[in-house]
Coordinates of C-alpha atoms and ligand atoms in Angstrom, one line a residue:
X1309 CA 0.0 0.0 0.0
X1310 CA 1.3 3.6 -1.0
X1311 CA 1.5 6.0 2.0
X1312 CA 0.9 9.5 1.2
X1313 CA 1.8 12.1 2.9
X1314 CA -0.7 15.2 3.3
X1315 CA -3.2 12.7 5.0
X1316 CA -4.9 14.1 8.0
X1317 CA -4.1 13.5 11.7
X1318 CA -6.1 12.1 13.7
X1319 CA -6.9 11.3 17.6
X1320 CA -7.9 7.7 19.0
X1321 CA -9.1 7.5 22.5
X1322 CA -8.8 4.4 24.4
X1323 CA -6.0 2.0 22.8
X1324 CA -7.6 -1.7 23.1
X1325 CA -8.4 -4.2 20.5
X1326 CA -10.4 -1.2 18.6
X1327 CA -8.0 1.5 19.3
X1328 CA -5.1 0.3 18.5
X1329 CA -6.2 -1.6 15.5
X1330 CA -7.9 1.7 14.2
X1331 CA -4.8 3.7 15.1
X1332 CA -2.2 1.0 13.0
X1333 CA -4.9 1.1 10.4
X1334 CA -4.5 4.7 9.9
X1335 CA -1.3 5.1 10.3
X1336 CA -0.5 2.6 7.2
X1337 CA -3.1 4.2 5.0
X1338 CA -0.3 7.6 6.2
X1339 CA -2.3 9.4 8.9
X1340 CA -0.2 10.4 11.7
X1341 CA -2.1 8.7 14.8
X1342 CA -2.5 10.1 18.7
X1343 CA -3.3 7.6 20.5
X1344 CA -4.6 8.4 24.2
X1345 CA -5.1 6.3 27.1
X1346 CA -6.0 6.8 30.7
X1347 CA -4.0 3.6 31.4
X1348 CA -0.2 5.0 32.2
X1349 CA 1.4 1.5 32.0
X1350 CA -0.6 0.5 28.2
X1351 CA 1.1 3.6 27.3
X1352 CA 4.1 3.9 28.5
X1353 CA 4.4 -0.3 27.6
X1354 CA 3.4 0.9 23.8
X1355 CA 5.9 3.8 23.8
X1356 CA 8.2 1.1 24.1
X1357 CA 7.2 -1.1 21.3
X1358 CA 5.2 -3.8 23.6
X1359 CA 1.7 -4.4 22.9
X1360 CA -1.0 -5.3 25.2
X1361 CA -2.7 -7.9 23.2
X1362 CA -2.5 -10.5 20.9
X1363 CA -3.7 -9.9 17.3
X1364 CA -2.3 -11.0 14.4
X1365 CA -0.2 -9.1 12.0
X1366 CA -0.8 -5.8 14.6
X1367 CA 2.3 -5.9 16.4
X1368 CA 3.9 -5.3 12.8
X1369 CA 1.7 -2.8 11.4
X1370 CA 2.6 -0.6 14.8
X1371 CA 6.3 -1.2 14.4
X1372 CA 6.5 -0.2 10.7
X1373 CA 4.1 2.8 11.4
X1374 CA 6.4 4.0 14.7
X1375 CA 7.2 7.3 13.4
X1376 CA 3.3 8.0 12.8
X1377 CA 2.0 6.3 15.7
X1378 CA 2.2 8.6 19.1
X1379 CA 1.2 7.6 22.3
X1380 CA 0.5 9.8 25.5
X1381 CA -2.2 10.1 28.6
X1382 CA -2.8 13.4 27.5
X1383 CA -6.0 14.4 25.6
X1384 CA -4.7 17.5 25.0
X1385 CA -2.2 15.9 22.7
X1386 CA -4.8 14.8 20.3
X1387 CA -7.1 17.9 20.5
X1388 CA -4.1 20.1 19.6
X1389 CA -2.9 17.9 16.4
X1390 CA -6.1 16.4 15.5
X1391 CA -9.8 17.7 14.6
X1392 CA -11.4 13.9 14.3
X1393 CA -11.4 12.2 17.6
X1394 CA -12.0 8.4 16.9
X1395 CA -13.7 7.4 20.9
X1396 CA -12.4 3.6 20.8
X1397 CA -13.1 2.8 24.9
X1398 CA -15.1 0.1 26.4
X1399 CA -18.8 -0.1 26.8
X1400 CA -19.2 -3.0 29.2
X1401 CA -22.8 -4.3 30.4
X1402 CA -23.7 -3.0 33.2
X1403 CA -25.2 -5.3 36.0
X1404 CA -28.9 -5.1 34.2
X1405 CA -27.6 -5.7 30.8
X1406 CA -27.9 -2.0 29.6
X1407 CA -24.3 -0.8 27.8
X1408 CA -21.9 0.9 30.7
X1409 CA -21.5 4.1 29.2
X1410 CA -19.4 5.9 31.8
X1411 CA -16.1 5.7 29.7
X1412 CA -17.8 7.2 26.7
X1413 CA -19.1 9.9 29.3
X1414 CA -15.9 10.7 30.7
X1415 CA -14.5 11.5 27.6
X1416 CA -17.2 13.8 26.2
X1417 CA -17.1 15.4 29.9
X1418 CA -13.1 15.9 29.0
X1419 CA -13.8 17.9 25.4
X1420 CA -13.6 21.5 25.3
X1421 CA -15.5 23.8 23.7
X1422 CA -14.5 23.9 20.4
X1423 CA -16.3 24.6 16.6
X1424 CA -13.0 22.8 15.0
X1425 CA -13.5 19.4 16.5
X1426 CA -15.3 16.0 16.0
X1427 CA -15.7 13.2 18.2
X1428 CA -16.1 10.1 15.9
X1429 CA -18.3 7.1 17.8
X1430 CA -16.3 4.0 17.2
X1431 CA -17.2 2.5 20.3
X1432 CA -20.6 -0.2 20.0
X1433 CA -23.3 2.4 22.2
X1434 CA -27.3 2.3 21.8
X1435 CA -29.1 3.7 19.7
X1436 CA -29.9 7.7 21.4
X1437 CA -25.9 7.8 22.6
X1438 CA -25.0 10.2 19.5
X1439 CA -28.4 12.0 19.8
X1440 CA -27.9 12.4 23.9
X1441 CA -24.3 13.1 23.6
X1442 CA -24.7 16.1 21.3
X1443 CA -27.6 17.3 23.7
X1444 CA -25.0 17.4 26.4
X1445 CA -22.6 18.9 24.1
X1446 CA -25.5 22.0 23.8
X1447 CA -26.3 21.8 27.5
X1448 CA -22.2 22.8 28.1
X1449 CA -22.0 25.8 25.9
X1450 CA -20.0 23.3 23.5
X1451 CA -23.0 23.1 20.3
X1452 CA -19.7 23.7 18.2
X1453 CA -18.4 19.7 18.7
X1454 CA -19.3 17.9 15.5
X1455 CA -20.3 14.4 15.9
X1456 CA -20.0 11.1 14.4
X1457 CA -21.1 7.4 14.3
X1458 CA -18.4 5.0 12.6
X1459 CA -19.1 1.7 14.3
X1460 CA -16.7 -0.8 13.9
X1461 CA -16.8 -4.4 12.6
X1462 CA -13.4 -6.3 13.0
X1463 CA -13.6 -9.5 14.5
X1464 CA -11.1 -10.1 17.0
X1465 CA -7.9 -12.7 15.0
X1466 CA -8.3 -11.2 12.1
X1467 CA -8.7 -7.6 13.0
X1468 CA -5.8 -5.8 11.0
X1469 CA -7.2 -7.5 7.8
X1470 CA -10.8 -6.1 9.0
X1471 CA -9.6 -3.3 9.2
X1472 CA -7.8 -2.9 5.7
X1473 CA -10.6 -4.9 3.9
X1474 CA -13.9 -3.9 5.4
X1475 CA -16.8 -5.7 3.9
X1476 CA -18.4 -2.2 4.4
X1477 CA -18.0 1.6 6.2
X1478 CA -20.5 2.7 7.8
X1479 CA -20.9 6.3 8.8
X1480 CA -24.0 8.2 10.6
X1481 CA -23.5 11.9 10.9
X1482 CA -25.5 15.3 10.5
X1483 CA -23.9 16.1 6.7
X1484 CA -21.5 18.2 8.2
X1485 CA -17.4 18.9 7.7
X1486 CA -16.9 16.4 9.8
X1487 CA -19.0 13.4 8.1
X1488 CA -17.1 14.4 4.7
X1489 CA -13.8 14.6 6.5
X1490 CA -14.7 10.6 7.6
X1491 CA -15.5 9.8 4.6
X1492 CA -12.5 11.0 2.9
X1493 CA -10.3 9.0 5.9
X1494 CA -11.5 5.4 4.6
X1495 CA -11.7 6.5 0.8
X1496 CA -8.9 4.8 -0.1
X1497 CA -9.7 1.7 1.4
X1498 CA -12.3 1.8 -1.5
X1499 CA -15.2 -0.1 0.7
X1500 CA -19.2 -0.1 0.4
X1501 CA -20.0 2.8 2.0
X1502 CA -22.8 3.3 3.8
X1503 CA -23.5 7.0 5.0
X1504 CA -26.7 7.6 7.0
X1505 CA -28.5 9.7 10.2
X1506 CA -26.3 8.7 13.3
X1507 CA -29.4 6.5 14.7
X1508 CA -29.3 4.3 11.9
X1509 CA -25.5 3.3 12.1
X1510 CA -25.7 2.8 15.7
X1511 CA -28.6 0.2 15.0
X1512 CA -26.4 -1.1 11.9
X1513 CA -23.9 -2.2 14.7
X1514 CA -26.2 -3.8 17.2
X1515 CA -28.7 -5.4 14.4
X1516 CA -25.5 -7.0 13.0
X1517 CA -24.4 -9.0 16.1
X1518 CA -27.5 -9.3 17.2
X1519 CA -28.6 -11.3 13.9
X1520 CA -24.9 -13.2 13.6
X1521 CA -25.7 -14.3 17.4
X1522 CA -29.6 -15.5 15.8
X1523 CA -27.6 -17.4 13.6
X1524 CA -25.7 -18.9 15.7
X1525 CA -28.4 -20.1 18.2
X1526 CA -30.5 -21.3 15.3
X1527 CA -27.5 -23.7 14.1
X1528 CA -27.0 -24.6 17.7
X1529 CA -30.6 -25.7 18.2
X1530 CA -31.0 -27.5 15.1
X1531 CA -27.6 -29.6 16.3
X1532 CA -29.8 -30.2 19.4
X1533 CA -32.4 -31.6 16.9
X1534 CA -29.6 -33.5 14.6
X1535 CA -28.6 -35.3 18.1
X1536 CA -32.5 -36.2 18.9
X1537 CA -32.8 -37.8 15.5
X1538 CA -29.9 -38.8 14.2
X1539 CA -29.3 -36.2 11.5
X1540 CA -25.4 -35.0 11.5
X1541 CA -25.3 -30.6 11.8
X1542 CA -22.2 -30.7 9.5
X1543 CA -23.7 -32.1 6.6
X1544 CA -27.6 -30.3 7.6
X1545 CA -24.9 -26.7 7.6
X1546 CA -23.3 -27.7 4.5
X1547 CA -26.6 -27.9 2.7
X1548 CA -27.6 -25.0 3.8
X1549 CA -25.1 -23.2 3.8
X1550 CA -24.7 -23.2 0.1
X1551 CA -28.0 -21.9 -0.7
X1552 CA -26.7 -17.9 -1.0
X1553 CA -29.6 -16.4 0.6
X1554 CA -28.4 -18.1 3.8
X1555 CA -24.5 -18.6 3.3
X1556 CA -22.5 -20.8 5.0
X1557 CA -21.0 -18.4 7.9
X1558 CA -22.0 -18.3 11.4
X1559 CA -23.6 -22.0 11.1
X1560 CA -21.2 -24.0 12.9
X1561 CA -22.4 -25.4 15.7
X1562 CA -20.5 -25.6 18.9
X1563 CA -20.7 -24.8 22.4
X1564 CA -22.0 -21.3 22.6
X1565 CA -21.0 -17.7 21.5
X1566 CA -18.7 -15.9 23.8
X1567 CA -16.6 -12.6 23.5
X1568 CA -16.4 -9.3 24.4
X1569 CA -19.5 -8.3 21.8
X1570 CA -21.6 -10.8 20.9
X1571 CA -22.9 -11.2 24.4
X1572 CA -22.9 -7.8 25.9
X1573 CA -24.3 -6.3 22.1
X1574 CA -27.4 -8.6 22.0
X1575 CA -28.4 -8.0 25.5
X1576 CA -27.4 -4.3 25.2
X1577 CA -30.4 -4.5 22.4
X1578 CA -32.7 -6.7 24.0
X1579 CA -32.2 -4.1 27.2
X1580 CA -32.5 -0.8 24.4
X1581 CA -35.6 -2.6 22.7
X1582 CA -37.5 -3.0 26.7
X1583 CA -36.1 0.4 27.6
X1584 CA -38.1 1.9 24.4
X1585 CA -41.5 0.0 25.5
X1586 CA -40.6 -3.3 23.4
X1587 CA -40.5 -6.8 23.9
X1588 CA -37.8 -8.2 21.6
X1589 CA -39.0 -11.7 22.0
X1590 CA -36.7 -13.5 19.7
X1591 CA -33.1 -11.8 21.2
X1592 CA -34.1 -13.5 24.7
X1593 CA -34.6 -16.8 23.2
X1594 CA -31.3 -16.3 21.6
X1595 CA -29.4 -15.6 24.7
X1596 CA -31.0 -18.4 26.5
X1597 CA -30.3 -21.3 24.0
X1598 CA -26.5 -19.8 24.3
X1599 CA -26.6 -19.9 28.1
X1600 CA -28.3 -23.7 27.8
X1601 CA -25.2 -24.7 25.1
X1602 CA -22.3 -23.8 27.2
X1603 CA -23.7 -26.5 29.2
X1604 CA -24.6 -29.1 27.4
X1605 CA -21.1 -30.3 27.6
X1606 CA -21.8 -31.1 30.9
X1607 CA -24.6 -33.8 30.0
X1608 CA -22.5 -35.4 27.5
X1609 CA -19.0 -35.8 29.7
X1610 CA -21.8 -37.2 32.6
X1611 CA -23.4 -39.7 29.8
X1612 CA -19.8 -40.9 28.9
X1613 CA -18.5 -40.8 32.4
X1614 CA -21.4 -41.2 35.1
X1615 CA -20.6 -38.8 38.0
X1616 CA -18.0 -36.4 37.8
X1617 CA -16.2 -36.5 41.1
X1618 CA -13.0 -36.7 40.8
X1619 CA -12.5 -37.4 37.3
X1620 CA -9.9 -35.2 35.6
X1621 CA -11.4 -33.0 32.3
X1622 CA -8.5 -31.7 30.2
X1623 CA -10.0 -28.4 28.4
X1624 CA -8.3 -28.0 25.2
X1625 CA -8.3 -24.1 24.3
X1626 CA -9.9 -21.2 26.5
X1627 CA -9.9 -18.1 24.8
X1628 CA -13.4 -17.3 23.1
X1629 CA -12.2 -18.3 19.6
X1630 CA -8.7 -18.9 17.9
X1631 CA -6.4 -16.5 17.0
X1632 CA -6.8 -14.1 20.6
X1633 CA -6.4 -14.1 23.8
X1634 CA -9.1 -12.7 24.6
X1635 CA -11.5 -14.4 27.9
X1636 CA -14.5 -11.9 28.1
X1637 CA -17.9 -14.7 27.9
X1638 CA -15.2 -17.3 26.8
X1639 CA -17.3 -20.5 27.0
X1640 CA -14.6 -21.7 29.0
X1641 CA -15.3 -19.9 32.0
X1642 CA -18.7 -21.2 32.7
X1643 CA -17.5 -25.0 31.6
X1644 CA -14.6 -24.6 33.7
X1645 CA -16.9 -23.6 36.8
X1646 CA -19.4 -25.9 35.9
X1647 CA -17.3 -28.8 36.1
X1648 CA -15.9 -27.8 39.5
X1649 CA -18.9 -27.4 41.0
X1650 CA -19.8 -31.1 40.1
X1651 CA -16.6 -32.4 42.2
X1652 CA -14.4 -32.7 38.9
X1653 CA -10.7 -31.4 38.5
X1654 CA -10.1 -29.4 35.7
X1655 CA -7.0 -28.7 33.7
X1656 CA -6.3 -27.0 30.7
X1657 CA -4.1 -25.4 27.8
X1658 CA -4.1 -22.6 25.2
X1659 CA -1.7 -21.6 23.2
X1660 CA -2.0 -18.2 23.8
X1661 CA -5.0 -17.4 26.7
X1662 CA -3.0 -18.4 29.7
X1663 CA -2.5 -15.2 31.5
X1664 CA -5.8 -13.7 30.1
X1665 CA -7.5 -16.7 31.7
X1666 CA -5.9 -16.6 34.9
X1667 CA -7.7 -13.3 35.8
X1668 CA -11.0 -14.5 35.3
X1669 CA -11.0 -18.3 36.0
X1670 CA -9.9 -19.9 39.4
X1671 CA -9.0 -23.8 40.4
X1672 CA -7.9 -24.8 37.1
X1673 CA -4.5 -26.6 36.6
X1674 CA -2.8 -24.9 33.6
X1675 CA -0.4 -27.0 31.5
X1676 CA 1.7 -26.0 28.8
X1677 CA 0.5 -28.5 25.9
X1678 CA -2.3 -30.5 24.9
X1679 CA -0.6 -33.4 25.4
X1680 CA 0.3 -32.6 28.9
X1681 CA -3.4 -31.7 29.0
X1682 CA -4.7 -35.4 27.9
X1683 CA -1.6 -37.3 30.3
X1684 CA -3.8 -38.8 33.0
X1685 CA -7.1 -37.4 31.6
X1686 CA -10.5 -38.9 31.7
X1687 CA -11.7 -36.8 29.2
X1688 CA -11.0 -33.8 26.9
X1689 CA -13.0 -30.9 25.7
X1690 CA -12.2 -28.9 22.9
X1691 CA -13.1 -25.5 23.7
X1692 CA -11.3 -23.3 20.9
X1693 CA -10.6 -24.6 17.4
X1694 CA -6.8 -23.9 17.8
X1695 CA -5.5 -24.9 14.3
X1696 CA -2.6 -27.3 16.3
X1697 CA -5.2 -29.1 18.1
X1698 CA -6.5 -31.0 14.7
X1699 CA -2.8 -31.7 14.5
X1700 CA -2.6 -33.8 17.7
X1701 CA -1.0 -36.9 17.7
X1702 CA -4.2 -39.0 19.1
X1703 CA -2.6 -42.3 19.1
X1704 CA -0.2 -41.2 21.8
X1705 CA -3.6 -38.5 23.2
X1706 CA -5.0 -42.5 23.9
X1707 CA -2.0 -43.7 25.0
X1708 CA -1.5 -41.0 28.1
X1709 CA -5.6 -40.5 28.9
X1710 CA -6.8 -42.7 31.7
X1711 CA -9.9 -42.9 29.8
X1712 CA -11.4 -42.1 26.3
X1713 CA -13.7 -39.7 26.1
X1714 CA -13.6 -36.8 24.1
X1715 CA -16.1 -34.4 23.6
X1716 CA -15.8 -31.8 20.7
X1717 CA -17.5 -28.6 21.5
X1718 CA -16.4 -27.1 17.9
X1719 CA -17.2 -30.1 15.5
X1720 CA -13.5 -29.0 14.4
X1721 CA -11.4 -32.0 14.7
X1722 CA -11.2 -35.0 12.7
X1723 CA -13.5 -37.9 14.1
X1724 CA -12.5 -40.9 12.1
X1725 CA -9.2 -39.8 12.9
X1726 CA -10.2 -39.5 16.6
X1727 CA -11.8 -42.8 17.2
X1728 CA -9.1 -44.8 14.8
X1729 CA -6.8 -44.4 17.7
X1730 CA -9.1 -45.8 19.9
X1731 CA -11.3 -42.9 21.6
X1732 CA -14.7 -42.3 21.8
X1733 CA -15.2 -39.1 20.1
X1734 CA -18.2 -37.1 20.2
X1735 CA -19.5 -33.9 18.9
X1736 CA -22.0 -31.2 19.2
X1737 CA -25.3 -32.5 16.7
X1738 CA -23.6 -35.4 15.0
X1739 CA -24.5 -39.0 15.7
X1740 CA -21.9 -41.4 17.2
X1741 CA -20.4 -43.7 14.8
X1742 CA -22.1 -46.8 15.8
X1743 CA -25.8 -44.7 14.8
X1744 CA -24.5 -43.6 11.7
X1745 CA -26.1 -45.3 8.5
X1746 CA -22.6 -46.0 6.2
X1747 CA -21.5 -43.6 3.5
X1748 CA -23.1 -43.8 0.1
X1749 CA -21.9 -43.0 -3.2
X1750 CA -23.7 -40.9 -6.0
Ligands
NAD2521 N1 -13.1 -6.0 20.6 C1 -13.9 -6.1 19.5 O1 -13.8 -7.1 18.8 C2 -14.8 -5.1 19.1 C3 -15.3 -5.0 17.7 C4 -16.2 -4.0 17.4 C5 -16.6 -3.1 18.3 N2 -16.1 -3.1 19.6 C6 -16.5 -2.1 20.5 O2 -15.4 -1.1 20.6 C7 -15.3 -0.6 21.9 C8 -13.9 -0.9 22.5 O3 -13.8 -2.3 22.6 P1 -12.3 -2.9 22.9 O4 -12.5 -4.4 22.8 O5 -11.3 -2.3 22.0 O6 -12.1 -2.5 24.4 P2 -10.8 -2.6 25.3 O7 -11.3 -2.8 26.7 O8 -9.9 -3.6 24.7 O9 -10.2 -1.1 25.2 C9 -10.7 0.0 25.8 C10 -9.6 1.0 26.1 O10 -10.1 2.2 26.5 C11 -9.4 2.8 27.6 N3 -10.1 3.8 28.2 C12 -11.2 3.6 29.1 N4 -11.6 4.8 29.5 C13 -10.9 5.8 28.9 C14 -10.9 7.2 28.9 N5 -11.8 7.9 29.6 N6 -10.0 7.8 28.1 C15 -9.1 7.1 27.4 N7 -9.0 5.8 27.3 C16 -9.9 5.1 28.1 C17 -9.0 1.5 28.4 O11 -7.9 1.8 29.2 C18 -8.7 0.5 27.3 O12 -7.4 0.5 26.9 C19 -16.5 -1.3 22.7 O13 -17.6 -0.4 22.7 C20 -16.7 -2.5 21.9 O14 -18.1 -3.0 22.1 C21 -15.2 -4.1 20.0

């Protein structure tokens, strides 16, 4: 990619998964980034090269893009250099489900009065933040503050290459300076663009997980059904999945959506939609068949193993999906506390989630390979579709597990190969082998 030079500077507040990505973004498209933080050790840590989290290919982009990237505590750094401020901070659920706002507060609470600056909503907020945000712009003498919605869409393992290659920008603004000067930002990224009122990107953001989540839950209930009748969810997905009004994303069932949005974003709308006088009926069933997945695990390991106490469950993979490390409603955090409660001992590996996980989940053993995982085991879980756990070696898996079960909570790895060395494998909606009628050829 070229990297001009006259490109506009801009301001990113808060420097996680969103921030930062958005900042090395920028800066290799040639916009000189300030990136603020409240947190003095994230920046002084990314002054000094190290970076907070794991994401592939970012580390690089923010080493090549040093001499553009600047980092400091100091909003006034960003106002001074910047017009567009880009609010990246976290908008957590609050204890009823509704979005935590406070962060995105503080920083409106911390902007001047000003008729040269923008703030430019990258955090996910609901629908009325933009509208209630400019109100208390007026309210503080500070009506001069443009405004912007620019949600954002990267998924978390392959954010850099979000970023680069949206499938689409979407921008909400009042057809001012500062909705042209966003649009001109992701021009060259040469993306769908879809600029709107600021109500209608905010629902954009929250429609979109909300309906990937739907999906989800549908695919996971029909695996439910696959398992009732003997129907296998792979090949029910793969025949649906090529019919193009459906697609075949989001249809793989599993053990339950986790993360730091899915979660938070449909109850955030479910709470917006009850908040406004609405009951959105089919969000709360979505929620509740997640809840009910990240336990079914627990029926199947008792099926295979009677009662639990005592018996040693290897978890392979805890971070919400491949490729991060990060925890937030990993799937592994209610399994793991599930499993504990009913008198097991759990242990458990991932290749990258180790320190993430030992902030949020207590009693577990952690090991430092899969295979140290399955020594001793009575059964393993796969958790996260880590590309090296297909790879195991599950003749010497066998060898080391005092028993044989395992249970595959992503449909990911290879069940012939599984149960040719000698396990019993079993996944989420497929039969086991001894139900299923032999292959047939055309
Ligand atoms: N993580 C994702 O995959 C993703 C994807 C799309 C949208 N989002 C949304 O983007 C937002 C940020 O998510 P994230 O995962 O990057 O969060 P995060 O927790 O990784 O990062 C938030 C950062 O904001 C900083 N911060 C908090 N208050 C601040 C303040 N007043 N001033 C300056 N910095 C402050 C924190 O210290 C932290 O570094 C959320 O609204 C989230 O829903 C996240």
């Amino acid at each position: 990619m070229s990297h001009p030079t006259n490109r506009e500077p801009i301001g990113v507040i808060g420097t996680g998964y969103v921030g930062l990505v958005t900042a090395a973004g920028f800066a290799e498209l040639g916009n000189d980034v300030w990136c603020i933080d409240i947190d003095e050790a994230k920046i002084e840590g990314l002054k000094q090269g190290r970076i907070p989290i794991w994401e592939p290919g970012l580390a690089e982009l923010v080493e090549r893009h040093r001499g553009r990237l600047h980092f400091s505590t100091d909003l006034a750094d960003a106002l001074e250099h910047a017009r567009l401020l880009f609010v990246a901070v976290g908008t957590p659920p609050t204890y009823s489900g509704d979005a935590d706002l406070s962060a995105v507060h503080s920083v409106v609470a911390a902007m001047p009065a000003s008729d040269r600056h923008a703030l430019v909503m990258k955090s996910t907020v609901p629908v009325g933040t933009g509208a209630t945000i400019k109100r208390v712009f007026e309210e503080q003498g500070k009506a001069g503050f443009r405004y912007v919605s620019c949600p954002e869409f990267l998924k978390e393992g392959s954010a850099v290459k979000d970023f680069l290659q949206p499938d689409r920008v979407v921008i909400g603004d009042d057809g001012d300076w500062a909705g042209d000067a966003v649009v001109d930002l992701y021009a060259p990224l040469e993306a769908p663009l879809v600029r709107t009122d600021i109500k209608s990107a905010e629902m954009v953001k929250l429609a979109s997980n909300a309906f990937l989540a739907t999906k989800i839950s549908f695919i996971n209930e029909i695996a439910n059904v696959c398992e009732e009748t003997g129907a296998d969810v792979v090949e029910v997905a793969r025949g649906m999945g090529l019919d193009d009004r459906i697609g075949p994303k989001f249809l793989q069932a599993g053990i339950g959506f986790g993360g730091s949005c899915f979660p938070k974003d449909v109850t955030a709308l479910k709470q917006l939609a009850g908040n406004s006088g609405y009951h959105f009926q089919l969000l709360n069933s979505v929620i509740e068949v997640n809840e009910l997945q990240k336990r079914r695990v627990m029926a199947k390991l008792e099926k295979n193993l009677g009662s639990l106490v005592g018996k040693e469950i290897g978890l392979l993979g805890l971070a919400f999906k491949p490729n991060t490390d990060d925890m937030r409603e990993a799937s592994s955090l209610v399994l793991s506390a599930r499993l504990q409660a009913a008198g097991a001992r759990v242990r458990a590996y991932d290749p990258v989630a180790e320190d993430e996980a030992r902030k949020l989940i207590g009693g577990v053993e952690f090991k430092t390979s899969a295979a140290e995982v399955a020594d001793g085991a009575d059964a393993l879980v796969l958790v996260t579709e880590w590309p090296e756990f297909a790879e195991l070696d599950f003749s010497a898996v066998a060898a080391s597990m005092r028993g044989n079960t395992v249970i595959d909570g992503r449909n990911f790895l290879d069940a012939e190969k599984v149960r040719d060395a000698g396990l019993a494998y079993e996944g989420i909606g497929r039969p086991a082998l001894k139900d299923r009628e032999p292959a047939r050829t055309a």
